[in-house]
Short mmCIF file of C-alpha atoms in Angstrom, two decimals:
data_model
loop_
_atom_site.label_atom_id
_atom_site.label_comp_id
_atom_site.label_asym_id
_atom_site.label_seq_id
_atom_site.Cartn_x
_atom_site.Cartn_y
_atom_site.Cartn_z
CA MET A 1 15.88 3.66 -3.45
CA THR A 2 15.64 6.59 -5.83
CA GLU A 3 15.91 9.98 -4.16
CA ALA A 4 14.75 13.48 -5.12
CA ALA A 5 17.48 16.15 -5.10
CA GLY A 6 19.78 13.48 -3.66
CA THR A 7 18.08 13.42 -0.27
CA GLU A 8 14.41 12.39 -0.27
CA PRO A 9 13.09 8.95 -1.20
CA VAL A 10 10.61 9.30 -4.07
CA VAL A 11 7.20 7.64 -3.80
CA LEU A 12 4.65 7.66 -6.61
CA TYR A 13 1.01 7.11 -5.69
CA LEU A 14 -1.38 5.89 -8.38
CA ILE A 15 -5.17 6.02 -8.00
CA THR A 16 -7.92 5.93 -10.59
CA SER A 17 -9.65 9.28 -10.06
CA GLN A 18 -9.60 12.39 -7.92
CA ILE A 19 -12.62 11.30 -5.89
CA SER A 20 -10.39 8.56 -4.42
CA SER A 21 -8.35 11.27 -2.70
CA ILE A 22 -10.60 10.70 0.31
CA PHE A 23 -8.73 7.40 0.87
CA LEU A 24 -5.45 9.29 1.21
CA ARG A 25 -6.50 12.34 3.23
CA GLY A 26 -3.58 13.38 5.45
CA GLN A 27 -1.45 10.36 4.53
CA LEU A 28 0.54 12.10 1.81
CA ALA A 29 1.24 15.12 4.02
CA TYR A 30 2.44 12.78 6.77
CA LEU A 31 4.91 11.10 4.41
CA GLN A 32 6.20 14.48 3.25
CA GLU A 33 6.70 15.52 6.86
CA HIS A 34 8.78 12.37 7.36
CA GLY A 35 11.18 12.93 4.50
CA PHE A 36 9.45 11.50 1.43
CA HIS A 37 9.06 13.28 -1.89
CA VAL A 38 5.51 12.42 -2.95
CA GLU A 39 4.08 12.50 -6.47
CA LEU A 40 0.70 11.20 -7.58
CA GLY A 41 -0.86 10.06 -10.84
CA ALA A 42 -4.63 9.93 -11.37
CA ASN A 43 -7.35 10.97 -13.75
CA LEU A 44 -7.63 14.64 -12.79
CA ASP A 45 -10.62 15.37 -15.04
CA ASN A 46 -12.74 16.08 -11.99
CA GLU A 47 -16.22 16.40 -13.49
CA ASP A 48 -17.94 16.23 -10.11
CA GLY A 49 -15.64 18.74 -8.42
CA VAL A 50 -15.10 16.22 -5.63
CA GLY A 51 -11.91 15.53 -3.74
CA SER A 52 -8.56 17.26 -3.29
CA PHE A 53 -5.02 16.22 -2.46
CA ASP A 54 -2.69 17.22 0.35
CA ASP A 55 -0.59 20.32 -0.27
CA GLY A 56 2.89 19.85 -1.74
CA VAL A 57 2.09 16.70 -3.73
CA VAL A 58 3.21 16.81 -7.38
CA LEU A 59 0.25 15.77 -9.54
CA HIS A 60 0.24 14.01 -12.92
CA HIS A 61 -2.79 13.48 -15.14
CA LEU A 62 -3.28 9.88 -16.34
CA ARG A 63 -6.36 8.88 -18.31
CA TYR A 64 -7.54 6.02 -16.10
CA VAL A 65 -11.19 5.01 -16.40
CA ARG A 66 -13.01 2.91 -13.82
CA GLU A 67 -14.79 0.50 -16.17
CA PRO A 68 -12.97 -2.01 -18.46
CA SER A 69 -11.76 -0.32 -21.67
CA PRO A 70 -8.96 -2.30 -23.40
CA ILE A 71 -7.71 0.44 -25.73
CA ASN A 72 -7.86 3.19 -23.12
CA ASP A 73 -6.26 0.90 -20.54
CA LEU A 74 -3.36 0.09 -22.88
CA VAL A 75 -2.80 3.80 -23.55
CA ALA A 76 -2.90 4.44 -19.78
CA LEU A 77 -0.37 1.64 -19.18
CA VAL A 78 2.07 3.18 -21.67
CA ALA A 79 1.59 6.62 -20.08
CA THR A 80 2.17 5.18 -16.59
CA VAL A 81 5.38 3.45 -17.71
CA ARG A 82 6.60 6.73 -19.19
CA LEU A 83 5.79 8.59 -15.98
CA ILE A 84 7.66 6.05 -13.84
CA ARG A 85 10.70 6.18 -16.12
CA SER A 86 10.59 9.97 -15.98
CA ILE A 87 10.52 10.44 -12.21
CA ARG A 88 12.25 7.13 -11.27
CA PRO A 89 10.54 6.47 -7.92
CA GLY A 90 11.94 3.94 -5.50
CA ILE A 91 8.39 3.17 -4.34
CA VAL A 92 5.10 2.89 -6.20
CA ASN A 93 1.90 2.73 -4.13
CA ALA A 94 -1.01 1.74 -6.40
CA SER A 95 -4.64 1.30 -5.35
CA THR A 96 -8.26 1.32 -6.52
CA PRO A 97 -8.98 -1.44 -9.07
CA LYS A 98 -7.92 0.14 -12.38
CA ALA A 99 -4.93 2.16 -11.19
CA GLY A 100 -4.00 -0.74 -8.93
CA LEU A 101 -3.79 -3.10 -11.89
CA ILE A 102 -2.16 -0.74 -14.40
CA GLY A 103 0.15 0.81 -11.81
CA SER A 104 1.33 -2.53 -10.46
CA ILE A 105 2.09 -3.86 -13.95
CA ALA A 106 3.86 -0.64 -14.95
CA ALA A 107 5.97 -0.65 -11.78
CA TRP A 108 6.90 -4.29 -12.41
CA LEU A 109 7.86 -3.56 -16.03
CA CYS A 110 10.04 -0.68 -14.83
CA ARG A 111 11.55 -2.83 -12.07
CA VAL A 112 10.65 -0.40 -9.30
CA PRO A 113 12.25 -1.85 -6.13
CA LYS A 114 9.23 -1.41 -3.84
CA ARG A 115 5.86 -2.07 -5.49
CA ILE A 116 2.95 -1.72 -3.05
CA TYR A 117 -0.56 -2.71 -4.05
CA VAL A 118 -3.24 -1.50 -1.61
CA VAL A 119 -6.39 -3.60 -1.97
CA ARG A 120 -9.38 -1.38 -1.14
CA GLY A 121 -12.04 -3.85 -2.24
CA LEU A 122 -12.67 -6.81 -4.54
CA ARG A 123 -15.09 -5.93 -7.35
CA TYR A 124 -15.54 -9.55 -8.39
CA GLU A 125 -17.41 -10.30 -5.15
CA THR A 126 -20.58 -8.80 -6.61
CA ALA A 127 -19.92 -9.44 -10.31
CA GLY A 128 -21.15 -12.39 -12.36
CA GLY A 129 -20.16 -14.39 -15.43
CA ALA A 130 -17.25 -13.17 -17.52
CA ARG A 131 -16.89 -9.92 -15.57
CA ARG A 132 -16.35 -11.87 -12.36
CA ALA A 133 -13.67 -14.03 -13.98
CA ILE A 134 -11.92 -10.98 -15.46
CA PHE A 135 -11.98 -8.98 -12.22
CA ARG A 136 -10.72 -11.97 -10.25
CA ALA A 137 -7.88 -12.62 -12.70
CA THR A 138 -6.77 -8.98 -12.76
CA GLU A 139 -6.72 -8.82 -8.95
CA LYS A 140 -4.56 -11.93 -8.80
CA LEU A 141 -2.18 -10.49 -11.40
CA ALA A 142 -1.84 -7.16 -9.56
CA MET A 143 -1.03 -8.98 -6.32
CA ARG A 144 1.46 -11.30 -8.01
CA VAL A 145 3.57 -8.53 -9.60
CA SER A 146 3.70 -6.48 -6.36
CA THR A 147 6.38 -6.82 -3.71
CA ASP A 148 3.95 -5.84 -0.93
CA VAL A 149 0.17 -6.29 -0.74
CA ILE A 150 -1.73 -4.29 1.87
CA PHE A 151 -5.41 -5.04 2.53
CA ASN A 152 -7.86 -2.51 3.88
CA SER A 153 -9.29 -5.00 6.38
CA ARG A 154 -8.79 -8.47 7.79
CA SER A 155 -12.00 -9.83 6.30
CA LEU A 156 -10.87 -8.57 2.87
CA ARG A 157 -7.54 -10.35 3.24
CA LYS A 158 -9.34 -13.55 4.26
CA VAL A 159 -11.50 -13.49 1.12
CA ALA A 160 -8.41 -13.04 -1.06
CA GLU A 161 -6.64 -15.90 0.71
CA ASP A 162 -9.68 -18.21 0.63
CA ASP A 163 -10.18 -17.52 -3.08
CA GLY A 164 -6.56 -18.29 -3.90
CA LEU A 165 -5.56 -14.79 -4.98
CA ILE A 166 -2.63 -14.64 -2.58
CA ALA A 167 -0.72 -17.04 -0.34
CA ARG A 168 -1.73 -16.98 3.32
CA GLY A 169 0.50 -14.70 5.35
CA ARG A 170 1.80 -12.70 2.37
CA GLY A 171 -0.67 -9.83 2.66
CA SER A 172 -0.79 -7.38 5.56
CA VAL A 173 -3.26 -5.04 7.27
CA LEU A 174 -2.05 -1.75 8.78
CA GLY A 175 -3.50 -1.33 12.27
CA ASN A 176 -7.21 -1.97 11.94
CA GLY A 177 -7.06 -1.06 8.28
CA GLY A 178 -7.91 1.71 5.84
CA ASN A 179 -6.50 5.18 6.36
CA GLY A 180 -7.72 5.44 9.94
CA LEU A 181 -10.13 8.02 11.32
CA ASP A 182 -9.39 11.74 11.08
CA THR A 183 -11.13 12.93 14.25
CA THR A 184 -10.29 16.60 13.57
CA ARG A 185 -12.92 16.62 10.80
CA PHE A 186 -15.63 16.10 13.41
CA GLU A 187 -14.70 18.77 15.89
CA ASN A 188 -17.13 21.63 16.56
CA LEU A 189 -20.10 19.89 14.96
CA PRO A 190 -23.59 21.34 15.35
CA THR A 191 -25.93 19.90 17.96
CA ARG A 192 -28.58 17.39 16.93
CA HIS A 193 -31.22 20.12 16.98
CA GLU A 194 -29.07 22.48 14.89
CA ALA A 195 -28.20 19.78 12.38
CA ARG A 196 -31.83 18.82 11.94
CA ALA A 197 -32.86 22.42 11.44
CA THR A 198 -30.16 22.81 8.78
CA HIS A 199 -31.42 19.79 6.85
CA GLY A 200 -35.11 20.53 7.35
CA PHE A 201 -36.01 17.76 9.81
CA LEU A 202 -38.11 18.06 12.95
CA ASP A 203 -36.71 17.02 16.31
CA ASP A 204 -39.31 14.24 16.52
CA ASP A 205 -38.63 12.83 13.05
CA TYR A 206 -37.06 9.38 12.96
CA VAL A 207 -34.18 10.03 10.53
CA ILE A 208 -32.52 7.14 8.74
CA GLY A 209 -29.31 8.11 6.97
CA PHE A 210 -27.06 6.84 4.20
CA VAL A 211 -23.75 8.30 3.00
CA GLY A 212 -21.88 6.99 -0.03
CA ARG A 213 -21.85 6.47 -3.77
CA LEU A 214 -25.33 5.79 -5.14
CA THR A 215 -24.78 2.51 -6.99
CA LYS A 216 -26.25 -1.00 -7.06
CA ASP A 217 -23.31 -2.39 -5.07
CA LYS A 218 -24.06 0.06 -2.27
CA GLY A 219 -27.50 -1.53 -1.85
CA ILE A 220 -29.55 1.53 -2.75
CA ALA A 221 -32.50 -0.58 -3.92
CA ASP A 222 -32.42 -2.41 -0.59
CA LEU A 223 -32.21 0.89 1.29
CA LEU A 224 -35.38 2.10 -0.42
CA ALA A 225 -37.15 -1.24 0.13
CA ALA A 226 -36.26 -1.25 3.84
CA TYR A 227 -37.39 2.36 4.16
CA ASP A 228 -40.77 1.50 2.61
CA LEU A 229 -41.25 -1.32 5.12
CA LEU A 230 -40.23 1.02 7.95
CA LEU A 231 -42.60 3.75 6.76
CA ASP A 232 -45.51 1.32 6.98
CA ARG A 233 -44.82 1.05 10.71
CA ARG A 234 -43.28 4.45 11.49
CA HIS A 235 -45.01 7.35 9.77
CA ASP A 236 -42.48 9.74 11.31
CA ALA A 237 -39.59 8.06 9.43
CA ARG A 238 -37.53 10.20 7.08
CA LEU A 239 -34.61 9.26 4.85
CA LEU A 240 -31.44 11.36 4.42
CA ILE A 241 -29.24 10.29 1.50
CA VAL A 242 -25.84 11.92 0.98
CA GLY A 243 -24.00 11.02 -2.22
CA SER A 244 -23.94 11.26 -6.00
CA PHE A 245 -25.27 8.93 -8.67
CA GLU A 246 -22.64 7.14 -10.77
CA ARG A 247 -22.83 6.02 -14.39
CA GLY A 248 -20.96 2.80 -13.62
CA ASP A 249 -23.16 0.30 -11.76
CA PRO A 250 -26.21 2.63 -11.91
CA VAL A 251 -29.17 2.28 -9.57
CA GLY A 252 -31.78 2.66 -12.33
CA GLU A 253 -34.04 5.48 -13.49
CA GLU A 254 -36.93 4.64 -11.15
CA ALA A 255 -34.74 4.74 -8.04
CA MET A 256 -33.04 7.95 -9.18
CA GLU A 257 -36.37 9.66 -9.77
CA ARG A 258 -37.73 8.60 -6.41
CA ILE A 259 -34.64 9.72 -4.49
CA ASP A 260 -34.80 13.14 -6.09
CA ASN A 261 -38.58 13.65 -5.86
CA ASP A 262 -39.98 11.77 -2.84
CA SER A 263 -41.08 14.31 -0.22
CA HIS A 264 -40.00 11.94 2.58
CA ILE A 265 -36.44 11.74 1.22
CA LEU A 266 -33.79 14.44 1.40
CA HIS A 267 -31.04 13.92 -1.17
CA VAL A 268 -27.82 15.88 -0.74
CA GLU A 269 -25.51 15.42 -3.73
CA TRP A 270 -22.19 15.77 -1.93
CA MET A 271 -20.77 16.95 1.38
CA SER A 272 -17.02 17.35 1.79
CA ASN A 273 -17.62 16.80 5.50
CA PRO A 274 -20.80 14.84 6.33
CA GLY A 275 -20.52 15.56 10.05
CA SER A 276 -23.71 17.62 10.21
CA ALA A 277 -25.56 14.87 8.33
CA TYR A 278 -24.46 12.29 10.89
CA LYS A 279 -25.63 14.55 13.72
CA ALA A 280 -29.07 14.79 12.10
CA MET A 281 -29.45 10.99 11.94
CA ASP A 282 -30.95 8.56 14.40
CA VAL A 283 -29.51 5.53 12.60
CA LEU A 284 -27.12 4.94 9.72
CA CYS A 285 -28.45 2.29 7.34
CA PHE A 286 -25.55 0.84 5.32
CA PRO A 287 -26.70 -2.01 3.04
CA SER A 288 -23.56 -2.21 0.90
CA TYR A 289 -22.88 -5.60 -0.66
CA ARG A 290 -19.08 -5.34 -0.55
CA GLU A 291 -16.46 -3.08 0.98
CA GLY A 292 -12.77 -2.89 1.73
CA LEU A 293 -13.10 -0.94 4.96
CA PRO A 294 -15.88 1.66 4.75
CA ASN A 295 -15.20 5.03 6.35
CA VAL A 296 -18.87 5.95 6.68
CA PRO A 297 -19.86 3.50 9.48
CA ILE A 298 -16.69 4.43 11.38
CA GLU A 299 -17.43 8.14 11.11
CA ALA A 300 -21.09 7.64 12.06
CA GLN A 301 -20.15 5.73 15.22
CA TYR A 302 -17.69 8.45 16.18
CA CYS A 303 -20.55 10.95 15.85
CA GLY A 304 -22.74 8.85 18.16
CA VAL A 305 -24.91 7.18 15.51
CA PRO A 306 -25.67 3.43 15.63
CA VAL A 307 -25.28 1.41 12.44
CA VAL A 308 -27.49 -1.17 10.75
CA ALA A 309 -25.63 -2.94 7.96
CA TYR A 310 -25.20 -6.06 5.90
CA ALA A 311 -22.70 -8.56 7.30
CA VAL A 312 -20.32 -8.38 4.33
CA THR A 313 -16.60 -8.13 3.65
CA GLY A 314 -15.10 -4.95 5.08
CA THR A 315 -18.21 -3.71 6.83
CA VAL A 316 -17.88 -6.39 9.53
CA ASP A 317 -14.50 -4.84 10.44
CA ALA A 318 -15.87 -1.30 10.65
CA VAL A 319 -18.59 -1.62 13.31
CA LEU A 320 -17.52 -2.17 16.91
CA GLU A 321 -19.49 -4.49 19.16
CA GLY A 322 -22.41 -2.71 20.77
CA ASN A 323 -22.50 0.07 18.19
CA GLY A 324 -24.62 -1.59 15.55
CA HIS A 325 -26.47 -4.57 14.13
CA PHE A 326 -25.65 -6.85 11.21
CA VAL A 327 -28.18 -8.65 9.03
CA PRO A 328 -27.69 -11.05 6.10
CA ALA A 329 -26.92 -9.39 2.78
CA GLY A 330 -30.00 -8.93 0.63
CA ASP A 331 -32.51 -9.09 3.48
CA ALA A 332 -34.29 -5.72 3.33
CA GLY A 333 -36.93 -7.03 5.72
CA ALA A 334 -34.31 -7.68 8.39
CA LEU A 335 -32.92 -4.17 7.85
CA ALA A 336 -36.41 -2.74 8.43
CA ASP A 337 -36.91 -4.86 11.57
CA CYS A 338 -33.67 -3.51 13.05
CA LEU A 339 -34.62 0.05 12.17
CA VAL A 340 -37.98 -0.39 13.90
CA ALA A 341 -36.33 -1.87 16.98
CA LEU A 342 -33.81 0.97 17.22
CA ALA A 343 -36.57 3.59 17.08
CA GLY A 344 -37.13 2.98 20.78
CA HIS A 345 -33.46 3.55 21.57
CA ARG A 346 -32.53 6.74 19.79
CA PRO A 347 -29.06 8.19 20.51
CA THR A 348 -28.71 11.19 22.80
CA GLU A 349 -26.22 13.98 22.19
CA ARG A 350 -23.55 11.65 23.51
CA ASP A 351 -24.73 8.12 24.01
CA GLY A 352 -22.53 6.36 26.54
CA SER A 353 -22.61 3.13 24.53
CA LEU A 354 -21.13 4.91 21.52
CA VAL A 355 -17.92 6.22 23.00
CA ASP A 356 -15.95 8.37 20.58
CA ASP A 357 -12.66 7.62 22.34
CA GLU A 358 -13.18 3.91 21.69
CA ILE A 359 -13.68 4.52 17.97
CA ALA A 360 -10.73 6.92 17.75
CA LYS A 361 -8.45 4.39 19.46
CA ALA A 362 -9.60 1.45 17.33
CA PHE A 363 -9.04 3.34 14.07
CA ASP A 364 -6.07 5.50 15.08
CA GLN A 365 -4.77 7.18 11.93
CA ARG A 366 -1.24 7.60 13.23
CA ILE A 367 -0.84 3.85 13.74
CA VAL A 368 -1.81 3.21 10.12
CA TRP A 369 0.56 5.87 8.80
CA GLU A 370 3.48 4.79 10.98
CA ARG A 371 3.15 1.19 9.82
CA LEU A 372 2.90 2.31 6.22
CA ARG A 373 6.07 4.37 6.61
CA SER A 374 7.81 1.33 8.05
CA ALA A 375 6.67 -0.75 5.07
CA MET A 376 8.16 1.84 2.71
CA THR A 377 11.63 1.85 4.27
#
């Protein structure tokens, strides 16, 4: 294994963009504390000003783009190969679809001894036609050229196995998946009353919340449809949406205009820590059509908020029994029915059925990091 200054094993992380730093929060610092020299390559043109990396990590700018772009992707592959040959890591950890593909191929071309591909989601699940075939083929290729494949959740691994992307038993899941839950981010949160006052809600409002990227895949159209059905039956219902619109997989002009202008909807572009938003909610509505292992439902449960979600890959691993309700994907009416039913059972400041210790134990960050460190040695 290549070492920095003759002592530290060198690991190169590759992710598509800076916003994906949220998937690695604390993990890179942990590895540095345990003797690794960590460098990271990503597209650092941070137009949204979102995301930051752990201190001490050496950063490299690579022009990855999220959507397919053959010429740009070839240029990025050449740049990634050059970077690997320059720093000579013994380990490459690549994730997010584009960096996962390019990084895994580049590491294979450079014969890096340990090539880890972290599968954070499968884009082809919600794609159609040629795009589906391309996304599926690129995922299979990235897994094939990697020495280790780590899935964000068990349901995600099962889909990959069932679809023939990887042999059964070859992929792994660290702990209960993802990067675990950083409970320190949710210490000293405001009370429910304080959080509602901050966001402009009344104590008696029935607040439905959503946190995440505002894209089609995240089910934003379904969220709005379910909210309309709820509003017909609960005139005190309000909708809190935290997240930014994205150019890739856009939600459409009509939905964007409504989210930004409807007096019943509060849209917050971005929150580095959505803890106060969770505290203002009665229910988290999470109608995403595909996930790897979503952090948002986990964080909401830790903050005492029940979850209503689609029963899809990744999300089914994130909600503990008794802390939420699943409905079939695409059924906005069923979402609305659950939201109506939960209106009679709003969470208190600390609902006994939503025990934070249970969530913290199930998604213990240290377990994930320790198993990752073991996989790297």
